[in-house]
Short mmCIF file of C-alpha atoms in Angstrom, two decimals:
data_model
loop_
_atom_site.label_atom_id
_atom_site.label_comp_id
_atom_site.label_asym_id
_atom_site.label_seq_id
_atom_site.Cartn_x
_atom_site.Cartn_y
_atom_site.Cartn_z
CA MET A 1 79.28 -15.54 -5.21
CA LYS A 2 75.69 -15.25 -3.99
CA ASP A 3 73.70 -12.18 -5.01
CA LEU A 4 74.08 -9.71 -2.14
CA ASN A 5 70.65 -8.16 -2.62
CA ILE A 6 69.05 -8.96 0.73
CA ASP A 7 65.41 -9.94 1.12
CA LEU A 8 64.34 -10.46 4.73
CA ARG A 9 60.64 -9.71 4.28
CA SER A 10 59.75 -13.32 4.95
CA ASP A 11 61.00 -16.90 4.75
CA THR A 12 58.45 -17.42 1.96
CA ILE A 13 60.56 -15.57 -0.62
CA THR A 14 63.07 -18.38 -1.17
CA ILE A 15 63.75 -19.96 -4.55
CA PRO A 16 64.00 -23.77 -4.84
CA THR A 17 67.56 -25.02 -4.87
CA LYS A 18 68.91 -26.84 -7.94
CA GLU A 19 68.80 -30.08 -5.97
CA MET A 20 65.16 -29.50 -5.06
CA LEU A 21 64.25 -28.70 -8.66
CA ASN A 22 65.96 -31.86 -9.90
CA TYR A 23 64.04 -33.88 -7.33
CA MET A 24 60.79 -32.26 -8.48
CA PHE A 25 61.43 -32.96 -12.16
CA GLN A 26 62.03 -36.63 -11.44
CA ALA A 27 58.65 -37.08 -9.75
CA LYS A 28 56.24 -39.57 -11.31
CA VAL A 29 52.92 -37.85 -10.89
CA GLY A 30 49.24 -38.67 -11.25
CA ASP A 31 45.89 -36.99 -10.74
CA ASP A 32 45.60 -36.27 -7.03
CA VAL A 33 41.88 -35.50 -7.18
CA TRP A 34 41.49 -39.12 -8.35
CA GLU A 35 43.93 -40.09 -5.58
CA GLU A 36 46.41 -41.36 -8.17
CA ASP A 37 49.46 -39.25 -7.30
CA GLU A 38 51.79 -41.51 -5.33
CA VAL A 39 54.20 -38.65 -4.56
CA VAL A 40 51.44 -36.78 -2.76
CA LYS A 41 50.45 -39.93 -0.90
CA ASP A 42 54.05 -40.46 0.19
CA LEU A 43 54.34 -36.88 1.47
CA GLU A 44 51.07 -37.14 3.37
CA ALA A 45 52.07 -40.47 4.89
CA HIS A 46 55.48 -39.06 5.83
CA LEU A 47 54.06 -36.11 7.74
CA ALA A 48 51.28 -38.13 9.34
CA SER A 49 53.92 -40.52 10.64
CA MET A 50 56.21 -37.71 11.81
CA PHE A 51 53.45 -36.19 13.93
CA ASP A 52 51.99 -39.51 15.08
CA LYS A 53 48.70 -38.96 13.25
CA GLU A 54 46.56 -41.32 11.20
CA ALA A 55 46.28 -39.27 8.02
CA ALA A 56 47.23 -36.05 6.25
CA LEU A 57 46.06 -33.79 3.43
CA PHE A 58 48.23 -31.75 1.05
CA CYS A 59 46.87 -28.25 0.32
CA PRO A 60 48.08 -25.15 -1.55
CA SER A 61 48.53 -22.92 1.50
CA GLY A 62 48.61 -22.65 5.26
CA THR A 63 45.62 -20.35 5.18
CA MET A 64 43.66 -23.14 3.52
CA THR A 65 44.79 -25.80 6.00
CA ASN A 66 43.89 -23.56 8.94
CA GLN A 67 40.52 -22.67 7.46
CA ILE A 68 39.73 -26.29 6.66
CA ALA A 69 40.55 -27.28 10.23
CA ILE A 70 38.27 -24.60 11.66
CA ARG A 71 35.47 -25.59 9.29
CA VAL A 72 35.69 -29.28 10.20
CA HIS A 73 36.08 -28.75 13.94
CA THR A 74 33.19 -26.28 14.35
CA LYS A 75 29.56 -25.65 13.53
CA MET A 76 28.10 -22.36 12.34
CA GLY A 77 27.54 -20.08 15.31
CA ASP A 78 30.33 -21.56 17.42
CA GLU A 79 33.20 -19.55 18.87
CA ILE A 80 36.92 -20.21 18.72
CA ILE A 81 39.63 -18.93 21.07
CA CYS A 82 42.92 -17.59 19.73
CA ASP A 83 45.45 -14.89 20.49
CA LYS A 84 44.96 -11.37 19.15
CA LEU A 85 48.28 -11.70 17.27
CA SER A 86 47.32 -14.97 15.58
CA HIS A 87 47.68 -15.47 11.84
CA ILE A 88 44.20 -17.02 11.79
CA TYR A 89 42.68 -13.76 12.99
CA ASN A 90 44.95 -11.20 11.30
CA TYR A 91 46.04 -12.61 7.97
CA GLU A 92 43.44 -15.01 6.62
CA GLY A 93 40.95 -12.59 5.12
CA GLY A 94 38.28 -13.03 7.76
CA GLY A 95 37.90 -16.64 6.68
CA VAL A 96 36.66 -17.79 10.08
CA ALA A 97 33.51 -15.77 9.39
CA SER A 98 33.07 -16.29 5.65
CA ASN A 99 34.06 -19.97 5.54
CA SER A 100 32.84 -21.31 8.87
CA GLY A 101 30.40 -18.74 10.26
CA VAL A 102 32.08 -18.71 13.66
CA SER A 103 33.09 -15.88 15.96
CA VAL A 104 36.50 -15.34 17.52
CA ARG A 105 37.29 -14.73 21.19
CA LEU A 106 40.60 -12.88 21.18
CA VAL A 107 43.06 -13.32 24.03
CA ASP A 108 45.93 -10.95 24.84
CA GLY A 109 48.72 -13.44 25.47
CA ASP A 110 52.48 -13.15 25.87
CA LEU A 111 53.89 -12.43 22.39
CA GLY A 112 51.00 -14.39 20.93
CA ARG A 113 51.16 -17.28 23.39
CA ILE A 114 47.98 -17.81 25.38
CA SER A 115 47.93 -19.48 28.77
CA LEU A 116 45.64 -22.13 30.19
CA ASP A 117 44.20 -19.63 32.67
CA GLN A 118 43.32 -17.29 29.79
CA ILE A 119 41.56 -20.13 28.00
CA LYS A 120 39.60 -21.07 31.11
CA SER A 121 38.45 -17.49 31.67
CA ASN A 122 37.27 -17.11 28.07
CA ILE A 123 35.07 -20.20 27.78
CA ASN A 124 31.44 -19.24 27.44
CA PRO A 125 28.83 -20.62 29.86
CA ASP A 126 26.32 -23.19 28.61
CA ASP A 127 23.66 -20.59 27.93
CA VAL A 128 21.61 -19.90 24.80
CA HIS A 129 22.72 -16.26 24.87
CA PHE A 130 26.33 -17.20 24.10
CA PRO A 131 28.04 -19.00 21.24
CA ARG A 132 29.42 -22.42 22.12
CA THR A 133 33.15 -22.38 22.74
CA ARG A 134 34.26 -25.20 20.48
CA LEU A 135 37.88 -24.80 19.40
CA VAL A 136 41.18 -23.45 20.74
CA CYS A 137 43.81 -22.43 18.18
CA LEU A 138 47.48 -22.00 19.09
CA GLU A 139 50.25 -20.75 16.79
CA ASN A 140 53.81 -21.98 17.17
CA THR A 141 56.02 -20.19 16.39
CA VAL A 142 54.13 -16.89 16.59
CA ASN A 143 54.69 -14.72 13.52
CA LYS A 144 53.55 -11.39 15.02
CA GLY A 145 55.20 -12.39 18.30
CA GLY A 146 58.65 -12.31 16.73
CA GLY A 147 58.96 -16.07 16.31
CA ALA A 148 58.15 -16.78 19.96
CA CYS A 149 57.85 -20.45 20.95
CA TYR A 150 55.46 -22.06 23.37
CA ASP A 151 56.84 -23.92 26.35
CA TYR A 152 56.02 -27.60 25.84
CA ASN A 153 54.61 -28.03 29.34
CA SER A 154 52.27 -25.11 28.74
CA MET A 155 50.94 -26.71 25.56
CA GLN A 156 50.62 -30.02 27.37
CA ASP A 157 48.53 -28.45 30.13
CA ILE A 158 46.29 -26.79 27.55
CA SER A 159 45.93 -30.08 25.68
CA HIS A 160 44.94 -32.02 28.78
CA TYR A 161 42.38 -29.39 29.72
CA CYS A 162 40.84 -29.36 26.24
CA GLN A 163 40.62 -33.15 26.19
CA ASN A 164 38.80 -33.15 29.52
CA HIS A 165 36.40 -30.31 28.69
CA ASN A 166 35.11 -31.22 25.23
CA LEU A 167 37.27 -28.64 23.45
CA THR A 168 39.14 -29.29 20.23
CA LEU A 169 42.75 -28.07 19.91
CA HIS A 170 44.33 -27.00 16.61
CA LEU A 171 47.91 -25.90 16.00
CA ASP A 172 48.81 -23.39 13.31
CA GLY A 173 52.26 -24.86 12.78
CA ALA A 174 53.31 -22.70 9.84
CA ARG A 175 56.78 -22.59 11.43
CA VAL A 176 56.45 -25.66 13.62
CA PHE A 177 59.82 -27.03 12.52
CA ASN A 178 61.50 -23.83 13.71
CA ALA A 179 59.95 -24.46 17.11
CA LEU A 180 60.98 -28.12 17.11
CA VAL A 181 64.58 -27.27 16.21
CA ALA A 182 64.83 -24.34 18.63
CA LYS A 183 63.44 -26.30 21.58
CA SER A 184 64.78 -29.76 20.64
CA HIS A 185 61.27 -31.17 20.77
CA SER A 186 59.90 -34.22 18.99
CA SER A 187 57.27 -33.98 16.26
CA HIS A 188 55.70 -37.14 17.74
CA ASP A 189 55.28 -35.34 21.07
CA TYR A 190 53.54 -32.44 19.33
CA GLY A 191 51.21 -34.81 17.53
CA LYS A 192 49.94 -36.20 20.83
CA LEU A 193 48.85 -32.76 22.01
CA PHE A 194 46.71 -31.55 19.12
CA ASP A 195 43.63 -32.78 17.29
CA SER A 196 44.99 -31.23 14.10
CA ILE A 197 48.16 -29.48 12.96
CA SER A 198 48.76 -27.28 9.92
CA ILE A 199 52.33 -27.68 8.65
CA CYS A 200 53.78 -25.26 6.08
CA LEU A 201 56.46 -26.43 3.64
CA SER A 202 57.12 -23.10 1.92
CA LYS A 203 58.56 -21.07 4.77
CA GLY A 204 61.80 -22.10 6.47
CA LEU A 205 61.86 -25.43 4.65
CA GLY A 206 62.16 -23.67 1.30
CA ALA A 207 59.57 -25.47 -0.84
CA PRO A 208 57.83 -23.24 -3.41
CA ILE A 209 54.29 -23.99 -2.25
CA GLY A 210 52.24 -26.21 -0.02
CA SER A 211 50.96 -26.98 3.46
CA VAL A 212 49.83 -30.25 4.97
CA LEU A 213 47.03 -30.79 7.49
CA VAL A 214 47.36 -33.80 9.79
CA GLY A 215 44.76 -35.46 12.01
CA ASN A 216 42.77 -38.64 12.44
CA ILE A 217 41.17 -40.51 9.54
CA SER A 218 37.62 -39.19 9.97
CA PHE A 219 38.90 -35.61 10.31
CA ILE A 220 41.00 -35.82 7.14
CA LYS A 221 38.13 -37.45 5.22
CA GLU A 222 35.94 -34.45 5.98
CA ALA A 223 38.87 -32.07 5.41
CA LYS A 224 39.24 -33.43 1.88
CA ARG A 225 35.60 -32.60 1.18
CA VAL A 226 36.10 -29.04 2.45
CA ARG A 227 39.33 -28.67 0.46
CA LYS A 228 37.40 -29.50 -2.70
CA SER A 229 34.71 -26.93 -1.92
CA LEU A 230 37.40 -24.27 -1.44
CA GLY A 231 38.98 -25.06 -4.80
CA GLY A 232 41.98 -26.80 -3.29
CA GLY A 233 41.80 -30.05 -5.22
CA MET A 234 44.84 -30.20 -7.51
CA ARG A 235 45.75 -32.50 -10.38
CA GLN A 236 49.38 -33.45 -11.16
CA VAL A 237 50.56 -31.79 -7.98
CA GLY A 238 53.20 -34.41 -7.20
CA TYR A 239 55.85 -32.04 -8.54
CA LEU A 240 55.09 -29.70 -5.65
CA ALA A 241 54.72 -32.54 -3.17
CA ALA A 242 58.17 -33.73 -4.24
CA ALA A 243 59.58 -30.33 -3.30
CA GLY A 244 58.03 -30.72 0.13
CA GLN A 245 59.44 -34.22 0.49
CA TYR A 246 62.91 -32.99 -0.44
CA ALA A 247 62.60 -30.16 2.08
CA LEU A 248 61.66 -32.56 4.86
CA GLU A 249 64.63 -34.77 4.07
CA ASN A 250 67.21 -32.01 3.67
CA HIS A 251 66.19 -28.65 5.15
CA ILE A 252 65.01 -29.24 8.72
CA ASN A 253 68.33 -29.37 10.56
CA ARG A 254 69.66 -26.34 8.70
CA LEU A 255 66.97 -24.16 10.32
CA GLU A 256 69.44 -23.69 13.17
CA ASP A 257 71.57 -21.67 10.71
CA ASP A 258 68.66 -19.26 10.27
CA HIS A 259 68.21 -19.04 14.03
CA LYS A 260 71.91 -18.33 14.56
CA ARG A 261 71.91 -15.53 11.99
CA ALA A 262 68.79 -14.04 13.56
CA ARG A 263 70.51 -13.99 16.96
CA LEU A 264 73.56 -12.27 15.44
CA ILE A 265 71.31 -9.60 13.96
CA GLY A 266 69.77 -9.13 17.39
CA GLU A 267 73.18 -8.75 19.02
CA THR A 268 73.90 -5.84 16.68
CA LEU A 269 70.47 -4.23 16.97
CA ILE A 270 70.58 -4.12 20.76
CA GLU A 271 73.71 -1.93 20.56
CA LEU A 272 72.15 0.62 18.19
CA HIS A 273 70.74 3.73 19.81
CA TYR A 274 67.95 4.16 17.26
CA ILE A 275 66.50 0.68 17.92
CA VAL A 276 64.00 0.06 20.73
CA ASN A 277 61.75 -2.76 21.90
CA LEU A 278 63.72 -5.63 20.39
CA ARG A 279 61.64 -8.74 21.06
CA PRO A 280 63.33 -11.89 22.36
CA ILE A 281 64.79 -13.89 19.47
CA GLU A 282 64.08 -17.60 19.70
CA THR A 283 63.92 -18.63 16.05
CA ASN A 284 64.31 -16.91 12.67
CA ILE A 285 62.20 -13.78 13.18
CA VAL A 286 63.69 -10.50 14.40
CA LEU A 287 61.07 -7.97 15.46
CA PHE A 288 61.95 -4.48 16.67
CA ASP A 289 60.94 -0.82 16.61
CA VAL A 290 62.81 2.12 15.15
CA LYS A 291 62.72 5.45 16.98
CA ALA A 292 60.21 7.69 15.23
CA ASP A 293 62.67 10.37 14.13
CA TYR A 294 64.93 7.70 12.56
CA VAL A 295 62.28 5.91 10.51
CA PRO A 296 62.76 7.91 7.26
CA ARG A 297 66.56 7.51 7.40
CA PHE A 298 66.25 3.84 8.29
CA LYS A 299 63.98 3.16 5.32
CA MET A 300 66.25 5.11 2.98
CA THR A 301 69.33 3.25 4.21
CA LEU A 302 67.70 -0.12 3.54
CA GLU A 303 66.51 0.95 0.10
CA THR A 304 69.90 2.38 -0.88
CA ASN A 305 71.60 -0.89 0.04
CA ASP A 306 69.02 -3.18 -1.65
CA ILE A 307 67.77 -4.56 1.66
CA LYS A 308 64.12 -5.53 1.92
CA ALA A 309 62.27 -5.82 5.23
CA SER A 310 58.66 -5.96 6.38
CA PHE A 311 57.16 -2.96 8.16
CA MET A 312 54.40 -4.05 10.52
CA GLY A 313 53.13 -0.59 11.30
CA ASP A 314 54.84 2.79 11.19
CA ARG A 315 57.86 1.85 13.30
CA THR A 316 57.87 -1.92 13.76
CA VAL A 317 60.26 -3.81 11.51
CA ARG A 318 60.51 -7.53 10.86
CA PHE A 319 63.54 -9.36 9.52
CA VAL A 320 63.07 -13.06 8.73
CA THR A 321 66.22 -15.07 8.08
CA ASN A 322 65.79 -17.79 5.50
CA LEU A 323 67.33 -20.37 3.20
CA ASP A 324 68.53 -17.73 0.72
CA PHE A 325 70.23 -15.51 3.33
CA CYS A 326 73.94 -16.29 3.66
CA ASP A 327 76.83 -15.14 5.85
CA ASP A 328 78.09 -12.61 3.27
CA GLN A 329 74.65 -11.01 3.23
CA LEU A 330 74.57 -11.07 7.02
CA GLU A 331 77.85 -9.17 7.18
CA LEU A 332 76.57 -6.58 4.70
CA LEU A 333 73.35 -6.15 6.67
CA LEU A 334 75.13 -5.67 9.99
CA ASN A 335 77.56 -3.14 8.52
CA THR A 336 74.66 -1.25 6.96
CA LEU A 337 72.76 -1.10 10.25
CA LYS A 338 75.86 0.15 12.06
CA SER A 339 76.42 2.86 9.45
CA LEU A 340 73.23 4.71 10.37
CA HIS A 341 73.97 7.36 13.00
#
């Protein structure tokens, strides 16, 4: 029986399955800095093909792939547009400033999703007093937005506008496969919209580490140079690339299981009197607030029952369903939540 200790802090906490580990151990690796690791090359080619791009680059983390993209797409002194809830702004250590020397124009979108009108109204005029607006960054799904997904037509409109107004468009696709599964969209269709996409393998897909940046050949050539300068060149990294390859082949369709369990959690939460402001649940993230006078009891109840969650502020709680969260654990969680009066 699966360990009933429940960890819903993130979908990054998963442990590789036995099948994934076996696949990793069988990898025939080489030195990737010398471009001699065929497993890495296969993974990069796989994702480039999936998203209809010319090339790809394997990196240690999604923060690195995002930061590389910003560095390559911009010049020092430029400005980028992103939502105030974006991972790029909130959780990447101020890298846009320290790595690229650019400023950020924050937009207050809908659960982290910015609209075309908001982009238009935040583009700086061609005037020496203002930084050049160079890059628009979207995040799909939106972590701090409770796993909210963009409407495809909205992204398409933004893409067309950027193409026609000399703006570059990057997607932080840390959970892009959750969006694709939830909305039944095609990865090829996504690839046509964006100049670059950051794709994480260590969240819902369950690999232990790794993100891949996709784009055209000239972009990836420069991205590889920036990766090296950031310390992201790795040697016999094919073992990790193999985990990513296994995840792509075996763990995409099962994301719907995570989404279903998240919806079931939401159905219970909405009936509990001490829960307020439950955000819409589209994927595997459940975001809600606990009434102030219930917070101490709520925390104690979770701790007593070996349930881990993320607190995003004093009252806001995040559950993230994941590969290691099963139906028995779901039942225990729901019963525990109902037990608090």
